mmCIF file of C-alpha atoms in Angstrom:
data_model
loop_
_atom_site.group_PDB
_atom_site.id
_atom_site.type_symbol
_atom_site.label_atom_id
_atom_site.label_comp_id
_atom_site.label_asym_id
_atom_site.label_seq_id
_atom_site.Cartn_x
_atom_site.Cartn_y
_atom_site.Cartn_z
ATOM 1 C CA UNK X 263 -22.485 16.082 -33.925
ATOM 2 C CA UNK X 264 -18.686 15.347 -33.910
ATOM 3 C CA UNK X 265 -18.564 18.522 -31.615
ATOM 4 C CA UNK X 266 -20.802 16.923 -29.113
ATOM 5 C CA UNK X 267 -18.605 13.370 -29.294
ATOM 6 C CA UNK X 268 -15.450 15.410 -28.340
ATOM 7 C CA UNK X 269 -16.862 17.470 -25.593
ATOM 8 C CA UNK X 270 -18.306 14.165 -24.363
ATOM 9 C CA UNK X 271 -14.879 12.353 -25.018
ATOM 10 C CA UNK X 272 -12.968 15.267 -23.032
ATOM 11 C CA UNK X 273 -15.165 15.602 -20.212
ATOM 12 C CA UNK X 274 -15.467 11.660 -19.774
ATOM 13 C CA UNK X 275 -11.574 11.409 -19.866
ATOM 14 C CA UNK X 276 -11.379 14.381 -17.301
ATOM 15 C CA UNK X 277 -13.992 12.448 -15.120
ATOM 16 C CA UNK X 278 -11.743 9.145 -15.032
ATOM 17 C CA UNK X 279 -8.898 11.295 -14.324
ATOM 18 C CA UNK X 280 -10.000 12.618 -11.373
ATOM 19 C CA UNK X 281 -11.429 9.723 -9.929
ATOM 20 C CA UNK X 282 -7.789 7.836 -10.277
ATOM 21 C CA UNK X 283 -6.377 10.330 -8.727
ATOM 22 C CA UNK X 284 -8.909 11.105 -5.878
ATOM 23 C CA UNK X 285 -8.256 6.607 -5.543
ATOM 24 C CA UNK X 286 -4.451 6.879 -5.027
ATOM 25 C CA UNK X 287 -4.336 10.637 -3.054
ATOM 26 C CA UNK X 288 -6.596 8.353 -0.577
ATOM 27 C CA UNK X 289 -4.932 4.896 -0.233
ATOM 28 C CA UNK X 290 -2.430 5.337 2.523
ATOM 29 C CA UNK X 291 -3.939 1.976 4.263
ATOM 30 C CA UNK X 292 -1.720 0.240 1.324
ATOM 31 C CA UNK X 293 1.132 2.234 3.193
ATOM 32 C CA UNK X 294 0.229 1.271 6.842
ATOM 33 C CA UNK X 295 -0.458 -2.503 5.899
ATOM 34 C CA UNK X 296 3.030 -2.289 4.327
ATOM 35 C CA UNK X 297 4.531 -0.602 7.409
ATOM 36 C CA UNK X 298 2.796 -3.367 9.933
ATOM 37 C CA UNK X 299 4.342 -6.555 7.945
ATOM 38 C CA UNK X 300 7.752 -5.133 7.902
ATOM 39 C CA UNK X 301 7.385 -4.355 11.817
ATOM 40 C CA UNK X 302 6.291 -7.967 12.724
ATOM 41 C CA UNK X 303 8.719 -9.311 10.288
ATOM 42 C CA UNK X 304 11.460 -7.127 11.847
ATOM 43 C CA UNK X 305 9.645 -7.882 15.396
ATOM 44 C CA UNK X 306 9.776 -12.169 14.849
ATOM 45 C CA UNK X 307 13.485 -12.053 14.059
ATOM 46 C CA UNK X 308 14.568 -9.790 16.767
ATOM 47 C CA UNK X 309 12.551 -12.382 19.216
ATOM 48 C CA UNK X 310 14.029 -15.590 16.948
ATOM 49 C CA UNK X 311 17.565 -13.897 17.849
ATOM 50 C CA UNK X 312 16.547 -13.580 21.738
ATOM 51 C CA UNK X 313 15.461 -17.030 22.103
ATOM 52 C CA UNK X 314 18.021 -19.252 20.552
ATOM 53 C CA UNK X 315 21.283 -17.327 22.050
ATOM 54 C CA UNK X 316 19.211 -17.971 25.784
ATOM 55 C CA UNK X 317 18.871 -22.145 24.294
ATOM 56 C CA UNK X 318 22.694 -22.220 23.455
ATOM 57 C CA UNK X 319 23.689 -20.129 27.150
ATOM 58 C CA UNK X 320 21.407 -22.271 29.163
ATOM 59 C CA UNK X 321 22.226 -25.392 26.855
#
């Protein structure tokens, strides 16, 4: 019987190890989302820069 619990025990942790792995090998949509805010970030200051120097030249 206590046989049977640790094969059960071993092959259940294996299981849940696989399937945390499998769940971060395949999340690169994390990455991307992460990669798109710092682009429009990085894109609304560049454009906040542009249109206040062509405010203070016309100004």
């Amino acid at each position: 019987m206590k046989k049977i619990l640790i094969a059960a025990t071993a092959v259940g942790a294996t299981i849940a190890g696989l399937i945390l792995y499998s769940r971060k090998r395949n999340n690169p949509p994390k990455q991307i989302e992460d990669a798109a805010k710092d682009a429009y970030r990085t894109m609304n200051e560049g454009i906040g820069n542009v249109e206040r120097n062509a405010m203070h030249s016309m100004g």
